[in-house]
């Protein structure tokens, strides 16, 4: 089960109720800069993680005057739409509320994830997944400084993984090995430790005893959380 560090108490708490009741994820992003985009991205990762664990989620975005701008950038980044009105979820009977904010932003009552700032650097790359990978390569509690070298590394990683996934897909399918699935879940259930998820994928990429079909299924499974479109090049010439 997903446990997160509550920014108010610095103690771990369950992000989902024990009986699989509804969890409301409320993102507080009043601006449209890169830090606010990162806050919304962490909200997206939280929603995806809860859904992977079988928890129903109601996702809500509360923002300021530049919310339309933020939503447009979020859609480009592969962030799924968030509701914009508390009335939409009225009567759904949520059992848990998790707020996602900037470190110096809203301080609502309840469980809270505080997202460290992201310092803008060069212009955003043409492939939005490069920016998404650059932003999730650091834990959400660690500041991110976007630089050309980081974009180059993310671009190279995506190109290598997408090409590998396309090759592995030509081999007979194999299930995700139990130990690999456990390592992935242990990572993302531990305070949304997405960098550790990426480390598991790097290990899977080179583990000599794994069948290519199992590598493919592992990457496809992990991408349900990561949202990097790793299967984009399926069917393309090698």
PDB file of N, CA and C in Angstrom, residues 136-140 192-200 202:
ATOM      1  N   UNK A 136      10.776  13.979 -13.266  1.00  0.00           N
ATOM      2  CA  UNK A 136      10.538  12.858 -12.347  1.00  0.00           C
ATOM      3  C   UNK A 136      11.818  12.113 -11.988  1.00  0.00           C
ATOM      4  N   UNK A 137      12.932  12.551 -12.525  1.00  0.00           N
ATOM      5  CA  UNK A 137      14.203  11.876 -12.235  1.00  0.00           C
ATOM      6  C   UNK A 137      14.743  12.220 -10.849  1.00  0.00           C
ATOM      7  N   UNK A 138      14.129  13.199 -10.195  1.00  0.00           N
ATOM      8  CA  UNK A 138      14.465  13.541  -8.816  1.00  0.00           C
ATOM      9  C   UNK A 138      13.222  13.341  -7.955  1.00  0.00           C
ATOM     10  N   UNK A 139      13.423  12.917  -6.717  1.00  0.00           N
ATOM     11  CA  UNK A 139      12.298  12.744  -5.802  1.00  0.00           C
ATOM     12  C   UNK A 139      11.560  14.070  -5.642  1.00  0.00           C
ATOM     13  N   UNK A 140      10.245  14.010  -5.476  1.00  0.00           N
ATOM     14  CA  UNK A 140       9.455  15.239  -5.445  1.00  0.00           C
ATOM     15  C   UNK A 140       9.825  16.159  -4.283  1.00  0.00           C
ATOM     16  N   UNK A 192       6.193   7.630  -3.169  1.00  0.00           N
ATOM     17  CA  UNK A 192       6.307   7.930  -4.603  1.00  0.00           C
ATOM     18  C   UNK A 192       7.768   8.060  -5.035  1.00  0.00           C
ATOM     19  N   UNK A 193       8.564   7.042  -4.744  1.00  0.00           N
ATOM     20  CA  UNK A 193       9.987   7.105  -5.071  1.00  0.00           C
ATOM     21  C   UNK A 193      10.189   6.727  -6.542  1.00  0.00           C
ATOM     22  N   UNK A 194       9.818   7.649  -7.416  1.00  0.00           N
ATOM     23  CA  UNK A 194       9.906   7.402  -8.860  1.00  0.00           C
ATOM     24  C   UNK A 194      11.356   7.226  -9.322  1.00  0.00           C
ATOM     25  N   UNK A 195      12.339   7.973  -8.792  1.00  0.00           N
ATOM     26  CA  UNK A 195      13.721   7.702  -9.206  1.00  0.00           C
ATOM     27  C   UNK A 195      14.128   6.249  -8.981  1.00  0.00           C
ATOM     28  N   UNK A 196      13.632   5.630  -7.908  1.00  0.00           N
ATOM     29  CA  UNK A 196      13.955   4.217  -7.677  1.00  0.00           C
ATOM     30  C   UNK A 196      13.252   3.326  -8.699  1.00  0.00           C
ATOM     31  N   UNK A 197      12.061   3.717  -9.147  1.00  0.00           N
ATOM     32  CA  UNK A 197      11.397   2.984 -10.233  1.00  0.00           C
ATOM     33  C   UNK A 197      12.276   3.018 -11.487  1.00  0.00           C
ATOM     34  N   UNK A 198      12.824   4.176 -11.798  1.00  0.00           N
ATOM     35  CA  UNK A 198      13.703   4.306 -12.965  1.00  0.00           C
ATOM     36  C   UNK A 198      14.948   3.440 -12.803  1.00  0.00           C
ATOM     37  N   UNK A 199      15.474   3.353 -11.580  1.00  0.00           N
ATOM     38  CA  UNK A 199      16.627   2.495 -11.331  1.00  0.00           C
ATOM     39  C   UNK A 199      16.291   1.024 -11.595  1.00  0.00           C
ATOM     40  N   UNK A 200      15.084   0.605 -11.188  1.00  0.00           N
ATOM     41  CA  UNK A 200      14.673  -0.781 -11.453  1.00  0.00           C
ATOM     42  C   UNK A 200      14.636  -1.037 -12.962  1.00  0.00           C
ATOM     43  N   UNK A 202      16.423   0.415 -15.229  1.00  0.00           N
ATOM     44  CA  UNK A 202      17.804   0.316 -15.710  1.00  0.00           C
ATOM     45  C   UNK A 202      18.386  -1.065 -15.411  1.00  0.00           C
TER      46      UNK A 202
END
